[in-house]
Each structure stands twice: as structure tokens, then as C-alpha cells.
Tab-separated table of C-alpha atoms in Angstrom:
chain	number	residue	atom	x	y	z
A	27	GLU	CA	-0.003	-0.187	-0.383
A	28	THR	CA	1.048	3.802	-1.031
A	29	GLY	CA	-1.475	5.290	1.004
A	30	VAL	CA	1.473	6.569	3.671
A	31	THR	CA	4.611	6.569	2.734
A	32	GLN	CA	8.059	7.155	4.639
A	33	THR	CA	11.570	8.017	4.424
A	34	PRO	CA	14.294	7.038	5.180
A	35	ARG	CA	12.958	3.647	5.698
A	36	HIS	CA	16.752	3.030	7.510
A	37	LEU	CA	18.536	4.907	9.510
A	38	VAL	CA	21.827	5.555	11.328
A	39	MET	CA	23.096	7.969	13.428
A	40	GLY	CA	25.877	8.988	16.253
A	41	MET	CA	24.080	9.968	19.749
A	42	THR	CA	25.424	13.750	18.305
A	43	ASN	CA	24.113	13.906	14.429
A	44	LYS	CA	20.308	15.800	13.801
A	45	LYS	CA	18.247	13.811	11.179
A	46	SER	CA	15.048	14.947	9.772
A	47	LEU	CA	12.013	11.736	9.647
A	48	LYS	CA	9.857	12.500	6.979
A	49	CYS	CA	5.634	11.369	6.804
A	50	GLU	CA	3.432	11.674	3.063
A	51	GLN	CA	0.309	11.029	3.227
A	52	HIS	CA	-1.818	10.589	-0.428
A	53	LEU	CA	-5.046	9.385	1.439
A	54	GLY	CA	-6.381	13.407	1.830
A	55	HIS	CA	-6.729	12.964	4.822
A	56	ASN	CA	-6.341	15.506	7.748
A	57	ALA	CA	-5.273	13.824	10.845
A	58	MET	CA	-1.602	12.337	11.776
A	59	TYR	CA	0.311	10.058	14.222
A	60	TRP	CA	4.094	10.061	15.442
A	61	TYR	CA	4.030	6.277	17.155
A	62	LYS	CA	7.824	3.859	18.620
A	63	GLN	CA	7.970	0.719	18.344
A	64	SER	CA	11.361	-0.551	20.695
A	65	ALA	CA	11.747	-3.418	20.281
A	66	LYS	CA	8.976	-6.609	22.057
A	67	LYS	CA	7.506	-3.705	22.807
A	68	PRO	CA	3.523	-2.442	21.693
A	69	LEU	CA	3.043	0.610	19.616
A	70	GLU	CA	3.555	3.718	21.758
A	71	LEU	CA	1.438	6.909	21.323
A	72	MET	CA	4.383	9.918	20.105
A	73	PHE	CA	2.029	13.316	18.489
A	74	VAL	CA	-0.890	13.188	16.956
A	75	TYR	CA	-1.082	15.828	14.532
A	76	ASN	CA	-5.249	17.213	13.475
A	77	PHE	CA	-5.889	19.962	10.894
A	78	LYS	CA	-1.845	20.972	11.442
A	79	GLU	CA	-2.201	21.952	15.416
A	80	GLN	CA	-0.064	19.212	17.520
A	81	THR	CA	-3.196	18.252	20.282
A	82	GLU	CA	-1.506	15.580	21.707
A	83	ASN	CA	1.595	15.199	23.056
A	84	ASN	CA	2.574	12.256	24.693
A	85	SER	CA	5.127	13.749	27.574
A	86	VAL	CA	7.834	12.907	24.525
A	87	PRO	CA	11.334	13.764	24.985
A	88	SER	CA	12.176	17.116	23.738
A	89	ARG	CA	15.486	16.007	21.120
A	90	PHE	CA	12.159	14.506	19.638
A	91	SER	CA	10.543	17.514	17.585
A	92	PRO	CA	7.511	17.190	15.161
A	93	GLU	CA	6.471	18.942	12.076
A	94	CYS	CA	3.525	19.530	9.786
A	95	PRO	CA	3.722	22.154	7.873
A	96	ASN	CA	0.205	20.968	6.675
A	97	SER	CA	-2.523	17.912	6.057
A	98	SER	CA	0.178	15.472	4.565
A	99	HIS	CA	3.679	15.801	5.041
A	100	LEU	CA	4.824	14.973	9.258
A	101	PHE	CA	8.742	15.265	9.985
A	102	LEU	CA	10.238	13.775	12.730
A	103	HIS	CA	13.418	16.091	13.402
A	104	LEU	CA	15.421	14.199	15.909
A	105	HIS	CA	18.759	15.085	17.235
A	106	THR	CA	21.401	14.136	19.907
A	107	LEU	CA	19.297	10.796	20.889
A	108	GLN	CA	20.049	8.213	22.820
A	109	PRO	CA	20.204	5.405	22.744
A	110	GLU	CA	17.335	3.528	24.047
A	111	ASP	CA	15.845	6.154	21.343
A	112	SER	CA	16.955	2.737	19.001
A	113	ALA	CA	13.480	1.962	17.732
A	114	LEU	CA	11.606	1.566	14.649
A	115	TYR	CA	8.750	4.828	13.927
A	116	LEU	CA	6.177	4.685	12.896
A	117	CYS	CA	3.265	6.814	11.266
A	118	ALA	CA	-0.529	7.356	9.986
A	119	SER	CA	-2.820	9.080	9.612
A	120	SER	CA	-6.862	9.574	9.878
A	121	GLN	CA	-9.399	11.555	8.406
A	122	ASP	CA	-9.534	12.908	11.520
A	123	ALA	CA	-8.763	12.351	14.954
A	124	THR	CA	-11.663	10.662	15.139
A	125	GLU	CA	-11.826	7.918	12.885
A	126	THR	CA	-9.601	4.688	11.139
A	127	GLN	CA	-5.347	5.060	10.620
A	128	TYR	CA	-4.030	3.526	8.497
A	129	PHE	CA	0.023	3.219	9.174
A	130	GLY	CA	3.289	3.979	6.749
A	131	PRO	CA	5.916	1.248	6.685
A	132	GLY	CA	7.896	3.331	9.645
A	133	THR	CA	12.048	3.910	10.050
A	134	ARG	CA	13.492	1.093	11.532
A	135	LEU	CA	15.963	3.937	13.601
A	136	LEU	CA	19.213	2.686	14.493
A	137	VAL	CA	21.564	5.163	16.930
A	138	LEU	CA	25.432	4.857	17.616
B	8	ASP	CA	-6.290	1.754	30.491
B	9	ALA	CA	-8.203	0.160	27.467
B	10	LYS	CA	-7.340	-3.347	27.853
B	11	THR	CA	-8.429	-6.811	25.573
B	12	THR	CA	-6.900	-10.240	26.437
B	13	GLN	CA	-5.412	-12.058	23.034
B	14	PRO	CA	-4.002	-15.709	23.664
B	15	PRO	CA	-0.048	-14.676	22.564
B	16	SER	CA	0.320	-17.513	19.812
B	17	MET	CA	-2.461	-19.917	17.964
B	18	ASP	CA	-1.145	-21.280	14.809
B	19	CYS	CA	-3.620	-22.083	12.255
B	20	ALA	CA	-2.917	-24.864	8.529
B	21	GLU	CA	-3.470	-22.974	5.559
B	22	GLY	CA	-6.054	-22.893	3.428
B	23	ARG	CA	-7.619	-23.486	6.603
B	24	ALA	CA	-10.360	-20.297	8.523
B	25	ALA	CA	-8.165	-18.682	11.354
B	26	ASN	CA	-10.134	-17.706	13.981
B	27	LEU	CA	-8.334	-14.892	16.548
B	28	PRO	CA	-10.823	-15.160	20.159
B	29	CYS	CA	-10.249	-11.367	21.897
B	30	ASN	CA	-11.328	-10.503	25.354
B	31	HIS	CA	-12.761	-6.991	26.284
B	32	SER	CA	-15.403	-7.732	29.193
B	33	THR	CA	-15.190	-4.813	30.897
B	34	ILE	CA	-15.754	-2.646	26.882
B	35	SER	CA	-18.495	0.417	27.099
B	36	GLY	CA	-20.946	0.829	24.512
B	37	ASN	CA	-19.240	3.807	22.730
B	38	GLU	CA	-16.442	1.200	22.236
B	39	TYR	CA	-15.922	-0.229	18.770
B	40	VAL	CA	-13.320	-3.549	18.922
B	41	TYR	CA	-10.792	-3.092	16.192
B	42	TRP	CA	-8.757	-4.873	14.295
B	43	TYR	CA	-5.282	-4.807	13.431
B	44	ARG	CA	-2.009	-7.293	12.135
B	45	GLN	CA	1.542	-6.144	11.951
B	46	ILE	CA	4.037	-8.182	9.455
B	47	HIS	CA	7.289	-8.174	10.928
B	48	SER	CA	8.995	-5.070	10.918
B	49	GLN	CA	5.885	-3.651	9.062
B	50	GLY	CA	4.366	-0.755	9.847
B	51	PRO	CA	-0.099	-2.485	11.356
B	52	GLN	CA	-2.058	-2.970	8.262
B	53	TYR	CA	-6.104	-2.019	9.462
B	54	ILE	CA	-7.701	-4.999	9.080
B	55	ILE	CA	-11.410	-4.607	10.330
B	56	HIS	CA	-13.866	-3.083	12.879
B	57	GLY	CA	-17.370	-2.841	14.248
B	58	LEU	CA	-19.723	-1.935	17.207
B	59	LYS	CA	-22.321	-4.181	17.761
B	60	ASN	CA	-22.928	-6.345	14.738
B	61	ASN	CA	-20.668	-8.831	12.884
B	62	GLU	CA	-18.797	-6.337	10.248
B	63	THR	CA	-17.530	-8.757	6.431
B	64	ASN	CA	-14.735	-6.792	4.141
B	65	GLU	CA	-12.554	-8.608	1.465
B	66	MET	CA	-10.372	-9.408	4.278
B	67	ALA	CA	-11.722	-11.186	7.643
B	68	SER	CA	-15.127	-11.485	9.153
B	69	LEU	CA	-15.524	-9.951	12.442
B	70	ILE	CA	-17.686	-11.892	14.904
B	71	ILE	CA	-18.720	-9.718	18.156
B	72	THR	CA	-21.121	-12.419	21.198
B	73	GLU	CA	-24.436	-10.028	22.030
B	74	ASP	CA	-23.099	-8.499	25.115
B	75	ARG	CA	-19.860	-7.315	23.656
B	76	LYS	CA	-17.133	-8.616	25.906
B	77	SER	CA	-15.550	-10.773	23.460
B	78	SER	CA	-15.160	-10.800	19.842
B	79	THR	CA	-13.292	-13.416	17.291
B	80	LEU	CA	-11.675	-11.934	13.863
B	81	ILE	CA	-12.026	-14.869	11.676
B	82	LEU	CA	-9.782	-15.371	8.266
B	83	PRO	CA	-12.171	-18.015	5.966
B	84	HIS	CA	-9.196	-18.866	3.928
B	85	ALA	CA	-5.585	-18.211	5.525
B	86	THR	CA	-2.292	-17.679	3.509
B	87	LEU	CA	0.562	-17.886	4.544
B	88	ARG	CA	1.457	-14.488	3.771
B	89	ASP	CA	-1.339	-13.878	7.126
B	90	THR	CA	1.550	-15.339	8.865
B	91	ALA	CA	1.662	-12.331	11.029
B	92	VAL	CA	0.926	-10.508	14.967
B	93	TYR	CA	-2.902	-9.834	15.622
B	94	TYR	CA	-3.747	-6.595	17.907
B	95	CYS	CA	-7.544	-6.574	18.929
B	96	ILE	CA	-8.494	-3.213	20.026
B	97	ARG	CA	-10.990	-1.565	22.480
B	98	TRP	CA	-10.788	2.146	21.266
B	99	GLU	CA	-13.722	4.977	21.707
B	100	THR	CA	-14.062	7.574	18.332
B	101	SER	CA	-14.085	10.731	20.868
B	102	GLY	CA	-10.354	10.041	22.167
B	103	SER	CA	-7.450	9.184	19.488
B	104	ARG	CA	-5.316	6.882	21.391
B	105	LEU	CA	-4.632	3.911	19.618
B	106	THR	CA	-3.488	1.732	22.707
B	107	PHE	CA	-2.027	-1.129	21.760
B	108	GLY	CA	-1.059	-4.930	23.509
B	109	GLU	CA	0.928	-7.029	22.872
B	110	GLY	CA	-1.273	-9.372	20.334
B	111	THR	CA	-1.948	-12.823	19.337
B	112	GLN	CA	0.992	-14.107	16.401
B	113	LEU	CA	-0.635	-16.398	14.337
B	114	THR	CA	1.981	-18.986	11.912
B	115	VAL	CA	0.198	-19.909	8.895
B	116	ASN	CA	2.038	-23.552	8.601
B	117	PRO	CA	1.750	-25.155	4.764
């Protein structure tokens, strides 16, 4: 499925690097989400954007900085990450924040 | 937390129906039952959802008991590509938070 795309698919970064994850949805949705899935753990919601406005921040450390310039694009800016931040980062979108969410393929992040 | 209970693992023979149970005995009247699946290291894939009535789409059928305390996801003719972790989720659509549990690892065997 190509409704929600994420780039890059894999990323290796050092703790002092700055990188960004990109998510794009082609479904005409108005809500977008970032989730984190660490090894052998359930998905954890990080951020919610509805009509470009952040409506939820699930106590995420400030080294993760989201950006939603429009309803089709969502970024996650990363800086000074820790090895324990290594995980699969998933983007999702929905028509609005009350509708079914559709996920992208994820970015596998490794922090060295 | 909105909790559901699923068996940690199940096996199914290729071509047979896979019936995945889910217990949600404390579900409230305005909570839907959603099913997603996640194939190894990929994003979760939406399968189906329902409130009270049984539902069917091109992927699966969802059978919800009359008291809504449990449900069963049915994959009518399982294939090897259906091997995945299946998540049963209670979701009140007034909130945006989907809470994923541990799910059921379904293995379809040839």
C-alpha cells in the first residue's frame, strides 16, 4: 500500500547527529500521528496532529521535535538521541482524529 | 487503560479458517472493537472494526457476541502471508489514542 509513505526506511545515526524522519500521506486525511515501537514492546503514541495543530504530546522528550507544515506531511526532527531511542518509528493518518488510522511502513532507527 | 485479552500465539494450517479470539469484558457502549495486524517489522495494517453488529470485508469477518464482551476475527482461508501479530483494540472514537497490547502471533503453516 502506498497511502502513507515514510522516508528513510532505515537510519543509523550517532548521538550527536541531527536527522529528520519524513511522513507523507496521499489519502486526503487531516490527522497524522507518530508512534514508537521498541523491540518486544507495544506501540506507543508520541504525537497527534489534527488539521496541522498538535493536539497530543505523550510526554515525549524534547530531543524529538515534530513538525506538521500541512495536512499531508509530518516530520520528526531528531537531535542528541540516546541508544535507547533505537526503535521502529511509525507514522499514521486518519480522516480526522476520530476515524480509522492507516499506518506507513515505518523507519527503523538505530542510534549508536 | 482500555484492555483486551488475546492468546499470545496460535497456529493455523494453510487454506483453513483462522479464528482469533479477543476478550473485552469491560468494554463500554461507545467503544468500537478494532483489529489490526503487523507483519514482522512493517507498519500495522487495518483489518476491520465493529461496534455491535458482525462485520465482513474483503480481508476478514468480525463476530461480536451479543453482550459485546468478546469477539472473534475470522480469516476464512488463511495463507502463509497471513502470518503476523494480530491486535484487538478497544477504541472510543472521541479520543485519538489507539492502545496496542501484545496481540496474538498467528503462524500459518504449509
